[in-house]
Coordinates of C-alpha atoms in Angstrom, one line a residue:
X1155 CA 22.9 -98.9 67.9
X1156 CA 19.4 -97.8 66.9
X1157 CA 19.1 -94.6 65.1
X1158 CA 16.3 -92.2 66.0
X1159 CA 13.1 -92.4 63.8
X1160 CA 12.7 -90.1 60.9
X1161 CA 10.2 -88.1 62.9
X1162 CA 12.0 -87.2 66.1
X1163 CA 11.7 -84.4 68.7
X1164 CA 14.6 -84.5 71.2
X1165 CA 12.7 -82.7 73.9
X1166 CA 9.8 -85.2 73.7
X1167 CA 12.4 -88.0 73.7
X1168 CA 13.7 -86.9 77.0
X1169 CA 10.3 -86.3 78.6
X1170 CA 9.1 -89.7 77.6
X1171 CA 12.2 -91.4 78.8
X1172 CA 11.9 -89.8 82.2
X1173 CA 8.1 -90.0 82.6
X1174 CA 8.5 -92.6 85.4
X1175 CA 10.9 -90.3 87.4
X1176 CA 8.4 -87.5 88.1
X1177 CA 9.5 -87.1 91.7
X1178 CA 13.2 -87.5 91.1
X1179 CA 15.5 -84.4 91.2
X1180 CA 16.4 -83.2 87.7
X1181 CA 17.9 -79.8 88.3
X1182 CA 19.3 -77.9 91.3
X1183 CA 20.6 -74.3 91.3
X1184 CA 21.3 -71.7 94.0
X1185 CA 17.6 -70.9 94.4
X1186 CA 15.4 -73.7 93.1
X1187 CA 15.0 -77.4 92.6
X1188 CA 13.1 -79.0 89.7
X1189 CA 11.9 -82.6 89.7
X1190 CA 11.6 -84.4 86.4
X1191 CA 7.8 -84.0 86.7
X1192 CA 8.1 -80.2 87.2
X1193 CA 10.6 -80.0 84.4
X1194 CA 8.2 -81.7 82.0
X1195 CA 5.3 -79.4 83.0
X1196 CA 7.4 -76.3 82.5
X1197 CA 8.8 -77.4 79.2
X1198 CA 5.3 -78.0 77.9
X1199 CA 4.2 -74.6 79.3
X1200 CA 7.1 -72.9 77.6
X1201 CA 6.1 -74.5 74.3
X1202 CA 2.5 -73.4 74.8
X1203 CA 3.7 -69.8 75.6
X1204 CA 5.8 -69.6 72.4
X1205 CA 2.7 -70.7 70.4
X1206 CA 0.6 -68.0 72.3
X1207 CA 3.2 -65.4 71.5
X1208 CA 2.9 -66.2 67.8
X1209 CA 6.4 -67.7 67.5
X1210 CA 6.1 -70.2 64.6
X1211 CA 7.9 -73.4 64.0
X1212 CA 11.5 -73.0 62.7
X1213 CA 11.6 -69.3 63.8
X1214 CA 14.4 -68.5 66.2
X1215 CA 14.6 -67.2 69.7
X1216 CA 17.7 -65.8 71.4
X1217 CA 18.6 -67.6 74.7
X1218 CA 20.8 -65.3 76.7
X1219 CA 20.6 -66.8 80.2
X1220 CA 22.7 -67.8 83.1
X1221 CA 22.9 -71.5 84.1
X1222 CA 19.8 -71.8 86.3
X1223 CA 16.8 -74.1 86.2
X1224 CA 15.2 -71.7 83.7
X1225 CA 17.8 -72.5 81.0
X1226 CA 16.8 -76.1 80.2
X1227 CA 13.1 -75.1 80.4
X1228 CA 13.5 -72.5 77.7
X1229 CA 15.8 -74.6 75.5
X1230 CA 13.7 -77.8 75.7
X1231 CA 10.5 -75.9 75.5
X1232 CA 11.6 -74.4 72.3
X1233 CA 12.6 -77.7 70.9
X1234 CA 9.3 -79.2 71.9
X1235 CA 7.5 -76.4 70.0
X1236 CA 9.7 -76.8 66.9
X1237 CA 11.1 -73.3 67.6
X1238 CA 14.9 -72.9 67.2
X1239 CA 16.7 -71.6 70.3
X1240 CA 20.0 -69.8 69.6
X1241 CA 22.0 -70.2 72.8
X1242 CA 24.6 -67.5 73.2
X1243 CA 27.5 -66.7 75.5
X1244 CA 26.6 -64.7 78.5
X1245 CA 29.9 -62.8 78.8
X1246 CA 29.9 -60.9 75.5
X1247 CA 29.5 -57.2 74.8
X1248 CA 26.4 -55.4 73.4
X1249 CA 28.1 -55.1 70.0
X1250 CA 28.4 -58.9 69.8
X1251 CA 24.7 -59.4 70.7
X1252 CA 23.7 -56.8 68.2
X1253 CA 25.5 -58.9 65.5
X1254 CA 23.8 -62.1 66.7
X1255 CA 20.3 -60.5 66.8
X1256 CA 20.7 -59.4 63.2
X1257 CA 22.4 -62.6 62.1
X1258 CA 19.8 -65.1 63.5
X1259 CA 16.8 -62.7 63.2
X1260 CA 15.4 -63.8 66.5
X1261 CA 11.7 -63.2 67.0
X1262 CA 12.0 -63.2 70.8
X1263 CA 14.7 -63.1 73.4
X1264 CA 14.8 -64.9 76.7
X1265 CA 17.3 -63.2 79.1
X1266 CA 18.4 -63.4 82.7
X1267 CA 17.6 -60.2 84.6
X1268 CA 21.3 -59.3 85.2
X1269 CA 22.0 -59.5 81.5
X1270 CA 19.0 -57.4 80.4
X1271 CA 20.8 -54.0 80.3
X1272 CA 23.5 -55.4 78.0
X1273 CA 20.8 -56.9 75.7
X1274 CA 18.8 -53.7 75.6
X1275 CA 22.0 -51.8 74.6
X1276 CA 22.5 -54.4 71.8
X1277 CA 18.9 -53.8 70.7
X1278 CA 19.6 -50.1 70.4
X1279 CA 22.6 -50.9 68.1
X1280 CA 20.7 -53.5 66.0
X1281 CA 18.4 -52.8 63.1
X1282 CA 16.6 -56.0 63.8
X1283 CA 13.4 -55.6 65.9
X1284 CA 12.5 -58.2 68.5
X1285 CA 8.8 -59.0 68.8
X1286 CA 9.0 -60.2 72.4
X1287 CA 11.5 -59.8 75.3
X1288 CA 11.1 -62.2 78.2
X1289 CA 13.1 -61.8 81.4
X1290 CA 13.9 -64.5 83.9
X1291 CA 13.9 -63.0 87.4
X1292 CA 12.1 -59.7 86.7
X1293 CA 10.3 -57.6 84.2
X1294 CA 9.5 -54.0 83.3
X1295 CA 7.0 -52.1 81.2
X1296 CA 8.7 -53.2 78.0
X1297 CA 9.3 -56.9 79.0
X1298 CA 7.5 -60.0 80.1
X1299 CA 8.3 -62.0 83.2
X1300 CA 9.2 -65.6 82.5
X1301 CA 7.5 -67.0 85.6
X1302 CA 4.2 -65.1 84.9
X1303 CA 4.4 -66.3 81.3
X1304 CA 4.7 -69.9 82.3
X1305 CA 2.0 -69.7 85.0
X1306 CA -0.5 -68.2 82.5
X1307 CA 0.4 -70.6 79.7
X1308 CA -1.7 -73.6 78.5
X1309 CA 0.7 -76.5 78.2
X1310 CA 1.3 -77.9 74.7
X1311 CA 0.3 -81.5 75.0
X1312 CA 1.8 -82.6 71.7
X1313 CA 5.3 -81.9 70.5
X1314 CA 6.0 -80.4 67.1
X1315 CA 6.4 -83.3 64.6
X1316 CA 10.0 -82.4 63.8
X1317 CA 12.3 -84.5 61.8
X1318 CA 15.5 -86.0 63.2
X1319 CA 17.5 -84.0 60.6
X1320 CA 15.6 -80.8 61.0
X1321 CA 17.4 -77.8 62.5
X1322 CA 16.8 -77.8 66.2
X1323 CA 19.1 -75.2 67.7
X1324 CA 22.1 -73.0 67.0
X1325 CA 25.3 -72.5 68.9
X1326 CA 27.8 -69.8 68.1
X1327 CA 31.4 -70.9 67.8
X1328 CA 33.6 -69.7 70.6
X1329 CA 35.6 -67.2 68.5
X1330 CA 39.0 -68.5 69.5
X1331 CA 40.2 -67.6 66.0
X1332 CA 37.9 -64.6 65.2
X1333 CA 34.2 -63.7 64.7
X1334 CA 31.9 -66.5 65.9
X1335 CA 29.8 -68.5 63.4
X1336 CA 26.2 -69.6 63.8
X1337 CA 26.4 -73.4 63.9
X1338 CA 23.2 -75.2 63.0
X1339 CA 22.4 -78.5 64.8
X1340 CA 19.6 -81.0 64.5
X1341 CA 17.4 -82.9 66.9
X1342 CA 19.3 -86.2 66.1
X1343 CA 22.7 -84.6 66.9
X1344 CA 21.8 -84.3 70.5
X1345 CA 20.7 -87.9 70.6
X1346 CA 23.9 -89.2 69.0
X1347 CA 26.2 -87.5 71.4
X1348 CA 24.5 -89.1 74.3
X1349 CA 24.3 -92.6 72.7
X1350 CA 27.9 -92.5 71.5
X1351 CA 29.7 -90.6 74.2
X1352 CA 27.7 -89.8 77.4
X1353 CA 26.5 -93.4 78.0
X1354 CA 29.3 -95.7 76.7
X1355 CA 32.4 -93.6 77.3
X1356 CA 31.6 -91.6 80.4
X1357 CA 29.3 -94.3 81.8
X1358 CA 26.9 -91.8 83.4
X1359 CA 24.4 -93.4 85.7
X1360 CA 20.9 -92.5 87.0
X1361 CA 22.4 -92.0 90.6
X1362 CA 25.0 -89.4 89.4
X1363 CA 24.9 -85.7 90.3
X1364 CA 26.5 -84.0 87.4
X1365 CA 28.2 -80.5 87.7
X1366 CA 29.7 -78.7 84.7
X1367 CA 31.9 -75.6 85.1
X1368 CA 31.5 -75.2 81.3
X1369 CA 28.2 -73.3 80.8
X1370 CA 25.2 -74.6 78.9
X1371 CA 25.7 -72.2 76.0
X1372 CA 28.9 -74.0 75.2
X1373 CA 28.6 -77.3 73.2
X1374 CA 30.6 -79.1 75.8
X1375 CA 28.5 -77.7 78.6
X1376 CA 25.2 -78.5 76.8
X1377 CA 26.1 -82.2 76.7
X1378 CA 27.4 -82.2 80.3
X1379 CA 24.5 -80.5 81.9
X1380 CA 21.5 -81.4 79.7
X1381 CA 21.9 -84.0 77.0
X1382 CA 23.9 -86.6 78.9
X1383 CA 22.4 -86.6 82.4
X1384 CA 18.8 -86.3 81.2
X1385 CA 19.4 -89.2 78.8
X1386 CA 20.1 -91.5 81.7
X1387 CA 17.8 -89.9 84.3
X1388 CA 20.6 -88.4 86.4
X1389 CA 20.5 -85.1 88.4
X1390 CA 22.3 -81.8 87.5
X1391 CA 23.7 -79.1 89.7
X1392 CA 23.8 -75.7 88.0
X1393 CA 25.8 -72.6 88.9
X1394 CA 25.0 -69.1 87.6
X1395 CA 28.2 -67.5 88.6
X1396 CA 31.6 -67.8 87.0
X1397 CA 33.4 -71.0 87.8
X1398 CA 36.2 -69.8 90.0
X1399 CA 38.0 -72.4 92.0
X1400 CA 36.3 -71.1 95.2
X1401 CA 32.8 -71.3 93.6
X1402 CA 33.5 -74.8 92.3
X1403 CA 35.0 -76.1 95.7
X1404 CA 32.0 -74.7 97.6
X1405 CA 29.6 -76.8 95.5
X1406 CA 31.9 -79.9 95.6
X1407 CA 31.8 -79.8 99.4
X1408 CA 28.1 -78.8 99.9
X1409 CA 26.3 -80.8 97.2
X1410 CA 28.8 -83.7 96.6
X1411 CA 28.5 -84.0 92.8
X1412 CA 29.8 -87.3 91.5
X1413 CA 30.8 -86.2 88.0
X1414 CA 32.5 -82.9 87.2
X1415 CA 33.2 -81.4 83.8
X1416 CA 35.9 -78.7 83.5
X1417 CA 38.5 -77.3 81.3
X1418 CA 42.4 -77.3 81.6
X1419 CA 42.6 -73.7 82.7
X1420 CA 40.1 -74.4 85.5
X1421 CA 41.9 -77.5 86.7
X1422 CA 45.2 -75.6 86.7
X1423 CA 43.8 -72.8 88.8
X1424 CA 42.2 -75.3 91.2
X1425 CA 45.5 -77.0 91.9
X1426 CA 47.3 -73.9 92.9
X1427 CA 44.4 -72.6 95.1
X1428 CA 45.0 -72.5 98.8
X1429 CA 41.4 -73.6 99.2
X1430 CA 41.9 -76.9 97.4
X1431 CA 39.8 -79.4 99.3
X1432 CA 41.1 -82.7 100.6
X1433 CA 40.2 -85.9 98.9
X1434 CA 37.8 -87.0 101.7
X1435 CA 35.8 -83.7 101.4
X1436 CA 34.4 -84.5 97.9
X1437 CA 32.4 -87.3 96.4
X1438 CA 33.8 -87.2 92.8
X1439 CA 34.1 -90.5 91.0
X1440 CA 34.9 -89.1 87.5
X1441 CA 36.1 -85.8 86.0
X1442 CA 36.1 -84.7 82.3
X1443 CA 38.1 -82.1 80.4
X1444 CA 37.7 -80.5 77.0
X1445 CA 38.0 -77.1 75.4
X1446 CA 41.7 -77.4 75.0
X1447 CA 44.1 -80.3 75.4
X1448 CA 44.8 -81.2 79.0
X1449 CA 48.5 -81.0 79.8
X1450 CA 49.9 -84.2 81.3
X1451 CA 51.3 -82.6 84.4
X1452 CA 47.9 -81.1 85.4
X1453 CA 46.1 -84.4 84.9
X1454 CA 48.7 -86.4 86.9
X1455 CA 48.7 -83.8 89.8
X1456 CA 44.9 -83.8 90.0
X1457 CA 44.7 -87.6 90.1
X1458 CA 47.4 -87.8 92.7
X1459 CA 45.4 -85.4 94.9
X1460 CA 41.9 -86.7 94.5
X1461 CA 42.4 -90.3 93.3
X1462 CA 40.0 -89.5 90.4
X1463 CA 40.8 -89.7 86.7
X1464 CA 40.3 -86.7 84.3
X1465 CA 38.9 -88.0 81.0
X1466 CA 40.4 -85.7 78.4
X1467 CA 39.1 -85.5 74.9
X1468 CA 38.6 -83.3 71.9
X1469 CA 35.2 -82.1 70.5
X1470 CA 34.0 -79.1 68.7
X1471 CA 31.0 -76.9 68.3
X1472 CA 30.7 -78.3 64.8
X1473 CA 30.6 -81.9 66.1
X1474 CA 28.6 -80.9 69.2
X1475 CA 30.7 -82.9 71.6
X1476 CA 33.7 -85.2 72.0
X1477 CA 34.8 -87.6 69.3
X1478 CA 38.3 -88.6 70.4
X1479 CA 38.6 -89.4 74.1
X1480 CA 40.4 -91.2 76.9
X1481 CA 38.3 -93.7 78.8
X1482 CA 37.9 -94.1 82.6
X1483 CA 39.7 -97.5 82.4
X1484 CA 42.3 -96.2 79.8
X1485 CA 43.7 -92.8 80.6
X1486 CA 46.9 -91.7 79.0
X1487 CA 47.6 -88.2 80.1
X1488 CA 49.2 -86.0 77.4
X1489 CA 47.0 -87.5 74.8
X1490 CA 43.3 -87.0 73.7
X1491 CA 42.8 -90.8 73.7
X1492 CA 41.4 -92.8 70.8
X1493 CA 38.4 -92.2 68.5
X1494 CA 34.9 -92.7 70.0
X1495 CA 33.0 -95.6 68.6
X1496 CA 30.7 -94.3 65.9
X1497 CA 33.2 -91.7 64.7
X1498 CA 36.0 -92.0 62.1
X1499 CA 39.0 -89.7 62.1
X1500 CA 41.7 -89.1 59.6
X1501 CA 45.0 -87.2 59.6
X1502 CA 45.9 -85.6 56.3
X1503 CA 49.1 -84.0 55.1
X1504 CA 49.5 -80.7 53.3
X1505 CA 48.6 -82.3 50.0
X1506 CA 45.4 -83.7 51.5
X1507 CA 46.7 -87.3 51.5
X1508 CA 45.8 -89.5 54.5
X1509 CA 48.6 -90.2 56.9
X1510 CA 48.8 -93.8 57.8
X1511 CA 52.0 -93.9 59.9
X1512 CA 52.7 -92.9 63.5
X1513 CA 54.1 -89.6 64.9
X1514 CA 53.5 -87.5 61.8
X1515 CA 51.6 -84.3 62.3
X1516 CA 48.6 -83.7 60.1
X1517 CA 45.2 -81.9 59.8
X1518 CA 42.5 -83.7 61.8
X1519 CA 39.2 -84.6 60.0
X1520 CA 36.3 -86.4 61.6
X1521 CA 33.1 -88.1 60.3
X1522 CA 30.2 -88.9 62.5
X1523 CA 26.4 -88.5 63.0
X1524 CA 26.5 -85.4 65.2
X1525 CA 28.0 -83.1 62.7
X1526 CA 26.3 -79.7 62.2
X1527 CA 24.4 -78.9 59.1
X1528 CA 26.2 -75.7 58.2
X1529 CA 27.2 -72.3 59.4
X1530 CA 24.2 -70.1 58.9
X1531 CA 24.6 -67.6 56.1
X1532 CA 28.2 -68.4 55.5
X1533 CA 28.6 -70.7 52.5
X1534 CA 32.3 -70.2 52.1
X1535 CA 33.1 -71.2 55.6
X1536 CA 30.6 -74.1 55.5
X1537 CA 32.2 -75.5 52.4
X1538 CA 35.7 -75.1 53.9
X1539 CA 34.6 -77.0 57.1
X1540 CA 31.9 -79.5 56.1
X1541 CA 33.4 -81.5 53.2
X1542 CA 31.1 -84.3 52.2
X1543 CA 30.8 -86.6 55.2
X1544 CA 34.0 -85.2 56.7
X1545 CA 34.4 -82.2 59.0
X1546 CA 37.7 -80.3 59.0
X1547 CA 38.4 -79.5 62.6
X1548 CA 41.2 -77.0 62.2
X1549 CA 43.4 -78.9 64.6
X1550 CA 46.8 -80.5 64.1
X1551 CA 47.3 -83.9 65.6
X1552 CA 49.6 -86.9 65.4
X1553 CA 48.9 -90.5 66.3
X1554 CA 51.5 -92.3 68.5
X1555 CA 52.7 -95.9 68.0
X1556 CA 50.0 -97.2 70.3
X1557 CA 47.1 -95.4 68.5
X1558 CA 46.6 -92.5 70.9
X1559 CA 46.0 -89.1 69.4
X1560 CA 48.2 -86.3 70.5
X1561 CA 47.3 -82.6 70.1
X1562 CA 49.8 -80.5 68.2
X1563 CA 47.9 -77.2 68.1
X1564 CA 45.4 -75.3 66.0
X1565 CA 46.2 -75.2 62.4
X1566 CA 46.3 -71.4 62.5
X1567 CA 48.6 -71.5 65.5
X1568 CA 51.3 -73.9 64.2
X1569 CA 54.8 -72.5 63.7
X1570 CA 57.4 -73.3 61.1
X1571 CA 60.8 -72.8 62.7
X1572 CA 64.0 -73.6 60.8
X1573 CA 61.8 -75.4 58.2
X1574 CA 60.2 -77.7 60.8
X1575 CA 56.8 -77.5 62.4
X1576 CA 56.6 -76.5 66.1
X1577 CA 53.5 -77.2 68.1
X1578 CA 52.7 -74.3 70.4
X1579 CA 50.9 -76.7 72.7
X1580 CA 54.0 -78.9 73.1
X1581 CA 56.1 -76.0 74.2
X1582 CA 53.3 -74.7 76.5
X1583 CA 52.9 -78.1 78.1
X1584 CA 56.6 -78.3 78.8
X1585 CA 56.6 -74.8 80.4
X1586 CA 53.7 -75.9 82.6
X1587 CA 56.0 -78.6 84.1
X1588 CA 58.1 -75.9 85.7
X1589 CA 57.0 -75.3 89.2
X1590 CA 56.8 -71.5 88.8
X1591 CA 54.4 -71.5 85.8
X1592 CA 50.6 -71.3 86.0
X1593 CA 49.7 -70.8 82.3
X1594 CA 51.6 -70.3 79.1
X1595 CA 50.8 -69.4 75.4
X1596 CA 53.3 -69.6 72.6
X1597 CA 53.1 -67.8 69.3
X1598 CA 55.5 -67.1 66.4
X1599 CA 57.1 -63.7 66.0
X1600 CA 59.2 -62.4 63.1
X1601 CA 62.8 -61.5 63.9
X1602 CA 65.0 -58.8 62.2
X1603 CA 65.9 -61.4 59.5
X1604 CA 62.3 -62.2 58.6
X1605 CA 62.4 -65.6 60.3
X1606 CA 59.8 -67.0 62.7
X1607 CA 60.8 -67.5 66.3
X1608 CA 58.7 -68.9 69.1
X1609 CA 57.7 -66.5 71.9
X1610 CA 56.2 -67.5 75.2
X1611 CA 53.7 -65.5 77.2
X1612 CA 53.8 -66.8 80.7
X1613 CA 51.5 -66.4 83.7
X1614 CA 53.3 -67.2 87.0
X1615 CA 51.8 -68.7 90.1
X1616 CA 53.6 -65.9 92.0
X1617 CA 53.8 -62.8 89.7
X1618 CA 56.5 -61.3 92.0
X1619 CA 58.9 -63.9 90.7
X1620 CA 59.0 -62.4 87.2
X1621 CA 62.6 -61.5 86.2
X1622 CA 65.0 -61.8 83.4
X1623 CA 66.8 -64.6 85.3
X1624 CA 63.5 -66.6 85.5
X1625 CA 62.9 -66.1 81.8
X1626 CA 66.3 -67.5 81.0
X1627 CA 65.7 -70.4 83.4
X1628 CA 62.5 -71.2 81.5
X1629 CA 64.3 -71.1 78.2
X1630 CA 66.9 -73.6 79.5
X1631 CA 64.1 -75.7 81.0
X1632 CA 62.4 -76.1 77.6
X1633 CA 65.8 -76.7 75.8
X1634 CA 66.6 -79.6 78.1
X1635 CA 63.3 -81.3 77.3
X1636 CA 62.6 -80.6 73.6
X1637 CA 64.5 -80.3 70.4
X1638 CA 66.6 -77.1 70.4
X1639 CA 64.7 -75.3 67.7
X1640 CA 61.5 -75.4 69.8
X1641 CA 62.5 -73.4 72.8
X1642 CA 61.0 -69.9 73.1
X1643 CA 63.5 -67.2 72.0
X1644 CA 61.5 -64.6 74.0
X1645 CA 59.7 -65.0 77.3
X1646 CA 57.3 -62.3 78.4
X1647 CA 55.4 -62.4 81.7
X1648 CA 51.7 -61.4 81.8
X1649 CA 49.2 -61.2 84.6
X1650 CA 46.7 -63.2 82.5
X1651 CA 46.2 -64.6 79.0
X1652 CA 43.4 -63.5 76.7
X1653 CA 40.7 -66.3 76.6
X1654 CA 37.2 -66.9 75.3
X1655 CA 34.5 -67.3 77.8
X1656 CA 34.9 -71.1 77.5
X1657 CA 38.5 -70.9 78.6
X1658 CA 40.3 -71.3 75.3
X1659 CA 43.4 -69.2 74.9
X1660 CA 43.1 -66.6 72.1
X1661 CA 46.5 -66.7 70.6
X1662 CA 45.3 -64.5 67.8
X1663 CA 44.9 -61.7 70.4
X1664 CA 48.6 -62.2 71.3
X1665 CA 49.5 -62.0 67.6
X1666 CA 47.5 -58.8 67.3
X1667 CA 49.4 -57.5 70.4
X1668 CA 52.7 -58.2 68.6
X1669 CA 51.5 -56.6 65.4
X1670 CA 50.6 -53.4 67.3
X1671 CA 54.1 -52.9 68.7

């Protein structure tokens, strides 16, 4: 597979590839459609606008925007100009944005109008001063309107002569284990995820309409709704609102996307929704899952209903997208599949030695061309994660006898019970097989003797069923299916589990809950 040239600008790469598709639909949201020709014009206008605003190459802009047709324009326009967009989660608090403004030292911010008050509150908290504030969908005396800015801009006809290994954009890690870290990616990283995963594994086609519940600020969503479809000339459906089952179903039925990208929590919620559409109401040919490991029971139920496979895999913000995956022709639910061509993976034991045999849990390391450069301004964490050519994922896995990789949990979440490792995910996946359970999270709690015992937090499909009798039934259910030391000694029912905006369960929040008791 051909590597990108030393001088490489990913935005220009996409515009050149799609130059013959000027009249083809690139993006569709609730209010607007953009053809590839219109996208190219707006990307170049955004690049020209950044230059006119005095934003220089390698300087950073904050991108705090909902998933609309404006998001890819700002992101790609910045890349085209050699400016570094810092794409951030739209569901955070002003204190989080204040930290990010100071951390990335953004010269400008591009924000969706509904998010402007939160960003302005963050600006009041922050000692860092923005030079420009551009609003998509409105403006005021202190801001500029994105549409007016684009209309008055002179398009940049030539892209910045960026290098393939030059910093192109930042993503903040999702914060499933604490404060997010600014992860710096290159122009080439985007290229490699499309070449190694989007095209050969997912097999995306020019005639596909892609729809991602995972938002563009998330590494998974960025690949799903920008890098992959635009790298094959496909079309993309965007949704600004939160991906509730009802919102997703509405678009499945009205717009007929062919490829859908979701997360396990979303698929679980869909399957219990009374509005679940019939197979003949949708046009799906393929679904993808990432963010957390997909429980076997959810994958099997979804495929029985829709006749469509869910391709589960594991990726990370640090690697930009998926590097171990199932394939459309080779789906083994309950596993993350096998390594993607172009990536190498290792499992290492507690002494750092490579595990060669099957069914032994170890720390997962990965090597591949889409790895981030660093965490900005955090040398200690960078050294801990990026170790030579290898990236430490922080996940525990084992490889079964057939070579499929099985998720055992985050390294920080693993439990040692009676001297033996217990995977929270294994217990959670077993609980999900019970007909009453919607979601589950397992952590370790210390008993009166100072010993670690598994505790399960359970969300029920019908909260009214919560009772001590059901808790005991769930304990027996797990005991019958797993080794005795793995069953949860305590079961607590909750209305919902703490999660990141990308759907990952924040078990550290549950541990904090226990510590506060």
